[in-house]
Coordinates of N, CA, C and O in Angstrom, one line a residue:
X1 N -21.6 25.9 -21.6 CA -20.9 25.0 -21.1 C -21.1 23.6 -21.8 O -21.9 23.1 -22.5
X2 N -19.9 22.9 -21.8 CA -19.9 21.5 -22.4 C -19.7 20.4 -21.5 O -19.0 20.6 -20.5
X3 N -19.9 19.2 -21.9 CA -19.9 18.2 -21.1 C -18.5 17.4 -21.6 O -18.1 16.4 -20.9
X4 N -17.7 18.2 -22.2 CA -16.3 17.5 -22.4 C -15.4 17.6 -21.3 O -15.8 18.3 -20.4
X5 N -14.5 16.5 -20.8 CA -13.8 16.5 -19.8 C -13.0 17.9 -19.4 O -12.6 18.5 -20.4
X6 N -13.1 18.2 -18.3 CA -12.3 19.3 -17.8 C -10.9 19.0 -17.4 O -10.5 17.7 -17.2
X7 N -9.8 19.7 -17.7 CA -8.4 19.4 -17.3 C -7.8 18.2 -18.3 O -7.0 17.5 -17.9
X8 N -8.5 17.9 -19.5 CA -8.1 16.8 -20.2 C -8.1 15.6 -19.9 O -7.7 14.4 -20.3
X9 N -8.9 15.2 -18.8 CA -9.1 14.0 -18.4 C -10.3 13.0 -19.0 O -10.7 13.6 -19.8
X10 N -10.3 11.9 -18.5 CA -11.4 11.1 -19.2 C -12.7 11.4 -18.5 O -12.8 12.1 -17.6
X11 N -13.8 10.8 -19.0 CA -15.2 11.1 -18.4 C -15.7 9.7 -18.2 O -15.3 8.7 -18.6
X12 N -16.6 9.8 -17.1 CA -17.4 8.3 -16.9 C -19.0 8.8 -16.9 O -19.4 10.1 -16.9
X13 N -19.6 7.7 -17.3 CA -21.0 7.9 -17.5 C -21.8 7.6 -16.1 O -21.4 6.7 -15.5
X14 N -22.7 8.5 -15.7 CA -23.4 8.3 -14.5 C -24.9 8.3 -15.0 O -25.4 9.2 -15.3
X15 N -25.3 7.0 -14.4 CA -27.0 7.2 -14.7 C -27.7 6.9 -13.6 O -27.3 6.3 -12.4
X16 N -28.7 7.9 -13.4 CA -29.2 8.0 -12.0 C -30.7 7.9 -12.3 O -31.3 8.2 -13.4
X17 N -31.7 7.4 -11.4 CA -32.9 7.5 -11.4 C -33.5 8.7 -10.6 O -33.1 8.9 -9.4
X18 N -34.4 9.6 -11.2 CA -34.7 10.7 -10.5 C -36.2 10.7 -10.4 O -36.8 10.3 -11.4
X19 N -36.9 11.1 -9.4 CA -38.3 11.1 -9.4 C -38.9 12.1 -10.3 O -38.3 13.1 -10.7
X20 N -39.9 11.9 -10.9 CA -40.7 12.5 -12.1 C -40.8 14.1 -11.7 O -40.3 14.8 -12.4
X21 N -41.2 14.4 -10.5 CA -41.3 15.9 -10.0 C -40.2 16.6 -10.1 O -39.9 17.6 -10.6
X22 N -39.2 15.8 -9.6 CA -37.7 16.3 -9.4 C -37.1 16.7 -10.8 O -36.7 17.6 -11.3
X23 N -37.5 15.6 -11.7 CA -36.8 15.7 -13.2 C -37.6 16.8 -13.7 O -36.8 17.5 -14.4
X24 N -38.8 16.9 -13.7 CA -39.4 18.0 -14.3 C -38.7 19.5 -13.8 O -38.8 20.5 -14.8
X25 N -38.8 19.5 -12.6 CA -37.9 20.9 -12.0 C -36.6 21.2 -12.5 O -36.2 22.2 -13.1
X26 N -35.8 20.0 -12.5 CA -34.5 20.0 -13.1 C -34.4 20.5 -14.3 O -33.6 21.4 -15.0
X27 N -35.2 19.9 -15.3 CA -35.3 20.1 -16.7 C -35.8 21.7 -17.0 O -35.2 22.3 -17.9
X28 N -36.8 21.9 -16.4 CA -37.2 23.3 -16.6 C -36.1 24.6 -16.1 O -35.8 25.5 -16.7
X29 N -35.4 24.2 -15.0 CA -34.2 25.1 -14.4 C -33.3 25.0 -15.5 O -32.6 26.1 -15.8
X30 N -32.7 23.8 -16.1 CA -31.9 23.8 -17.1 C -32.4 24.5 -18.3 O -31.4 25.4 -18.8
X31 N -33.5 24.4 -18.7 CA -34.0 25.1 -19.9 C -33.9 26.6 -19.7 O -33.6 27.2 -20.6
X32 N -34.4 27.0 -18.6 CA -34.4 28.5 -18.3 C -32.9 29.1 -18.2 O -32.7 30.3 -18.7
X33 N -31.9 28.2 -17.9 CA -30.6 28.6 -17.7 C -30.0 28.4 -19.1 O -28.9 29.0 -19.5
X34 N -30.8 27.9 -20.2 CA -30.3 27.7 -21.5 C -29.1 26.6 -21.7 O -28.1 26.8 -22.5
X35 N -29.1 25.7 -20.7 CA -28.0 24.4 -20.9 C -28.8 23.3 -20.7 O -30.0 23.0 -20.9
X36 N -27.9 22.4 -21.3 CA -28.7 21.0 -21.3 C -28.6 20.4 -20.0 O -28.1 20.8 -19.0
X37 N -29.3 19.2 -19.9 CA -29.6 18.3 -18.8 C -28.2 17.9 -18.3 O -27.8 18.0 -17.0
X38 N -27.4 17.2 -19.2 CA -25.9 16.9 -18.8 C -25.1 18.0 -18.3 O -24.5 17.8 -17.4
X39 N -25.2 19.3 -18.8 CA -24.3 20.4 -18.3 C -24.9 20.5 -16.9 O -24.1 21.1 -16.0
X40 N -26.2 20.7 -16.7 CA -26.8 21.1 -15.5 C -26.2 20.0 -14.5 O -26.1 20.4 -13.2
X41 N -26.3 18.8 -14.7 CA -26.0 17.8 -13.9 C -24.5 17.9 -13.5 O -24.3 17.6 -12.4
X42 N -23.7 18.2 -14.4 CA -22.3 18.5 -14.1 C -22.1 19.6 -13.1 O -21.5 19.6 -12.1
X43 N -22.9 20.7 -13.2 CA -22.9 21.8 -12.2 C -23.4 21.4 -10.9 O -22.9 21.9 -10.0
X44 N -24.3 20.5 -11.0 CA -24.9 20.0 -9.8 C -23.9 19.2 -8.8 O -23.7 19.2 -7.8
X45 N -23.1 18.3 -9.7 CA -22.2 17.5 -9.2 C -21.0 18.3 -8.5 O -20.6 18.2 -7.4
X46 N -20.6 19.2 -9.3 CA -19.5 20.3 -8.9 C -20.0 21.0 -7.7 O -19.2 21.0 -6.8
X47 N -21.2 21.5 -7.7 CA -21.6 22.3 -6.5 C -21.8 21.3 -5.3 O -21.4 21.7 -4.0
X48 N -22.3 20.0 -5.3 CA -22.4 19.1 -4.4 C -20.8 18.9 -3.6 O -20.7 19.0 -2.6
X49 N -19.8 18.7 -4.7 CA -18.5 18.3 -4.2 C -17.8 19.5 -3.6 O -17.2 19.6 -2.1
X50 N -18.1 20.7 -4.2 CA -17.6 21.9 -3.4 C -18.1 22.3 -2.0 O -17.6 22.4 -1.1
X51 N -19.6 22.0 -1.8 CA -20.3 22.1 -0.7 C -19.7 21.2 0.3 O -19.4 21.5 1.6
X52 N -19.5 19.9 -0.1 CA -19.0 18.9 0.9 C -17.7 19.2 1.3 O -17.3 18.9 2.6
X53 N -16.8 19.7 0.5 CA -15.3 20.0 0.8 C -15.4 21.0 1.9 O -14.4 21.3 2.6
X54 N -16.3 21.9 1.8 CA -16.4 23.1 2.9 C -16.8 22.8 4.0 O -16.7 23.5 5.1
X55 N -17.2 21.7 4.4 CA -17.9 21.1 5.7 C -16.7 21.0 6.7 O -15.8 20.5 6.2
X56 N -16.9 21.3 7.9 CA -16.0 21.5 8.9 C -15.2 20.0 9.0 O -13.9 19.9 9.3
X57 N -16.0 18.9 9.0 CA -15.2 17.7 9.3 C -14.7 16.8 8.1 O -14.4 15.7 8.1
X58 N -15.0 17.5 6.8 CA -14.8 16.7 5.6 C -13.3 16.3 5.5 O -13.0 15.3 5.1
X59 N -12.4 17.2 5.8 CA -10.9 16.9 5.8 C -10.7 15.7 6.7 O -10.0 14.9 6.3
X60 N -11.1 15.6 7.8 CA -10.9 14.6 8.8 C -11.5 13.4 8.3 O -10.7 12.1 8.4
X61 N -12.5 13.3 7.7 CA -13.3 12.2 7.1 C -12.3 11.7 6.0 O -12.1 10.5 5.7
X62 N -12.0 12.5 5.1 CA -11.0 12.1 4.0 C -9.8 11.8 4.4 O -9.4 10.7 3.8
X63 N -9.1 12.1 5.6 CA -7.8 11.7 5.9 C -8.1 10.0 6.5 O -7.3 9.3 6.2
X64 N -9.1 9.9 7.2 CA -9.6 8.7 7.8 C -9.8 7.6 6.6 O -9.2 6.5 6.8
X65 N -10.4 8.1 5.6 CA -10.7 7.2 4.3 C -9.3 6.9 3.8 O -9.1 5.7 3.2
X66 N -8.4 7.8 3.5 CA -7.0 7.6 3.0 C -6.2 6.7 3.9 O -5.6 5.7 3.2
X67 N -6.3 7.0 5.0 CA -5.6 5.9 6.0 C -6.1 4.5 6.0 O -5.4 3.5 5.9
X68 N -7.5 4.4 5.8 CA -8.0 3.0 5.6 C -7.5 2.3 4.4 O -7.3 1.3 4.1
X69 N -7.7 3.3 3.2 CA -7.1 2.7 2.0 C -5.6 2.4 1.9 O -5.2 1.2 1.4
X70 N -4.8 3.0 2.6 CA -3.3 2.7 2.9 C -3.1 1.5 3.7 O -2.3 0.6 3.5
X71 N -4.0 1.2 4.7 CA -3.9 -0.1 5.4 C -4.5 -1.3 4.7 O -3.6 -2.3 4.8
X72 N -5.5 -1.2 3.9 CA -5.7 -2.3 2.9 C -4.9 -2.4 2.0 O -4.4 -3.7 1.8
X73 N -4.1 -1.4 1.6 CA -3.2 -1.7 0.4 C -2.0 -2.3 1.1 O -1.2 -3.3 0.5
X74 N -1.5 -1.8 2.3 CA -0.4 -2.6 2.9 C -0.8 -4.1 3.3 O 0.3 -5.0 3.1
X75 N -2.0 -4.3 3.7 CA -2.2 -5.8 3.8 C -2.2 -6.5 2.7 O -1.6 -7.7 2.7
X76 N -2.7 -6.0 1.6 CA -2.8 -6.7 0.3 C -1.2 -7.1 0.0 O -0.7 -8.1 -0.7
X77 N -0.2 -5.7 0.0 CA 0.9 -6.1 -0.3 C 1.6 -7.0 0.5 O 2.4 -8.1 0.1
X78 N 1.4 -7.2 1.8 CA 1.9 -8.3 2.6 C 1.6 -9.5 2.3 O 2.3 -10.5 2.3
X79 N 0.2 -9.8 1.9 CA -0.2 -11.0 1.3 C 0.4 -11.4 0.1 O 0.9 -12.6 -0.1
X80 N 0.7 -10.6 -0.9 CA 1.3 -10.9 -2.1 C 2.8 -11.2 -1.6 O 3.2 -12.2 -2.2
X81 N 3.5 -10.5 -1.1 CA 4.8 -10.8 -0.5 C 4.8 -12.2 -0.1 O 5.8 -12.9 -0.3
X82 N 3.8 -12.5 0.9 CA 3.9 -13.7 1.6 C 3.8 -14.9 0.5 O 4.3 -15.9 0.7
X83 N 3.0 -14.8 -0.7 CA 2.9 -15.6 -1.6 C 4.3 -16.0 -2.2 O 4.6 -17.1 -2.5
X84 N 5.1 -14.9 -2.4 CA 6.4 -15.0 -3.3 C 7.5 -15.2 -2.2 O 8.7 -15.4 -2.6
X85 N 7.3 -15.0 -0.8 CA 8.3 -15.0 0.0 C 9.6 -14.0 -0.1 O 10.6 -14.3 0.1
X86 N 9.3 -12.9 -0.8 CA 10.2 -12.0 -0.9 C 9.7 -10.5 -0.9 O 8.5 -10.4 -0.9
X87 N 10.4 -9.6 -0.9 CA 10.1 -8.1 -0.8 C 9.5 -7.6 -2.1 O 8.5 -7.0 -2.2
X88 N 10.1 -8.3 -3.3 CA 9.5 -7.8 -4.6 C 9.0 -8.9 -5.2 O 10.0 -9.9 -5.8
X89 N 7.7 -9.1 -5.5 CA 7.2 -10.3 -6.2 C 7.7 -10.5 -7.5 O 7.4 -11.5 -8.1
X90 N 8.0 -9.3 -8.0 CA 8.3 -9.5 -9.5 C 9.9 -9.7 -9.8 O 10.3 -10.0 -10.8
X91 N 10.5 -9.7 -8.9 CA 12.0 -10.0 -8.9 C 12.2 -11.6 -9.2 O 11.6 -12.4 -8.6
X92 N 13.0 -12.0 -10.2 CA 13.4 -13.3 -10.1 C 14.1 -14.0 -9.0 O 15.0 -13.1 -8.5
X93 N 13.9 -15.0 -8.9 CA 14.6 -16.0 -7.7 C 16.0 -16.3 -8.3 O 16.2 -16.5 -9.4
X94 N 16.7 -16.5 -7.5 CA 18.2 -17.0 -7.8 C 18.2 -18.1 -8.7 O 18.9 -18.2 -9.8
X95 N 17.4 -19.0 -8.4 CA 17.3 -20.3 -9.4 C 17.0 -19.9 -10.6 O 17.2 -20.4 -11.5
X96 N 15.8 -19.1 -10.6 CA 15.3 -18.6 -12.0 C 16.4 -18.1 -12.8 O 16.5 -18.0 -14.0
X97 N 17.1 -17.1 -12.2 CA 18.0 -16.5 -12.8 C 19.2 -17.2 -13.4 O 19.5 -17.3 -14.8
X98 N 19.6 -18.1 -12.7 CA 20.7 -19.0 -13.0 C 20.2 -20.0 -14.2 O 20.9 -20.1 -15.1
X99 N 19.0 -20.6 -14.1 CA 18.6 -21.4 -15.1 C 18.3 -20.6 -16.5 O 18.7 -21.1 -17.4
X100 N 17.7 -19.5 -16.4 CA 17.5 -18.6 -17.5 C 18.7 -18.4 -18.3 O 18.9 -18.1 -19.4
X101 N 19.8 -18.0 -17.4 CA 21.1 -17.4 -18.0 C 21.6 -18.7 -18.7 O 22.3 -18.5 -19.6
X102 N 21.8 -19.8 -18.0 CA 22.2 -20.9 -18.6 C 21.7 -21.3 -20.1 O 22.3 -21.7 -21.0
X103 N 20.3 -21.4 -19.9 CA 19.7 -21.5 -21.1 C 20.0 -20.7 -22.2 O 20.2 -21.1 -23.5
X104 N 20.1 -19.2 -21.9 CA 20.5 -18.3 -22.9 C 22.0 -18.6 -23.5 O 22.2 -18.3 -24.8
X105 N 22.8 -18.8 -22.7 CA 24.1 -19.2 -23.0 C 24.7 -20.4 -23.6 O 25.5 -20.7 -24.1
X106 N 23.4 -21.5 -23.6 CA 23.8 -22.8 -24.3 C 24.3 -23.7 -23.2 O 24.7 -24.8 -23.6
X107 N 24.4 -23.3 -22.0 CA 25.0 -24.3 -20.9 C 23.9 -25.3 -20.6 O 24.4 -26.5 -20.1
X108 N 22.8 -25.1 -20.6 CA 21.8 -25.9 -20.1 C 21.7 -27.4 -21.0 O 21.5 -28.4 -20.6
X109 N 22.4 -27.3 -22.2 CA 22.3 -28.5 -23.1 C 23.4 -29.3 -22.8 O 23.5 -30.5 -23.3
X110 N 24.5 -28.8 -22.0 CA 25.6 -29.7 -21.6 C 25.4 -30.8 -20.6 O 24.5 -30.8 -19.8

């Protein structure tokens, strides 16, 4: 097994502190399996995620977290729109469009 990204994605570094006794056991288990500590850690994280996903209330908790994210995004979107007073804060205002059009066509110098 390799620590290269699966599915062609990017990788993140995870630094954790492990108690000495647990580290010794972890290192021994990885050695007995003939894999690196990094590969063993990836397997452990994969197992943790798989186990958590199988919990009966996990889907409901994930849905609640997603709804909270969406509420926060909507609030932030509203705040940005409030700053610009428009639906699309990246759209030019009519004054900006008219002025920039005049400058390009040479009318602003008249």
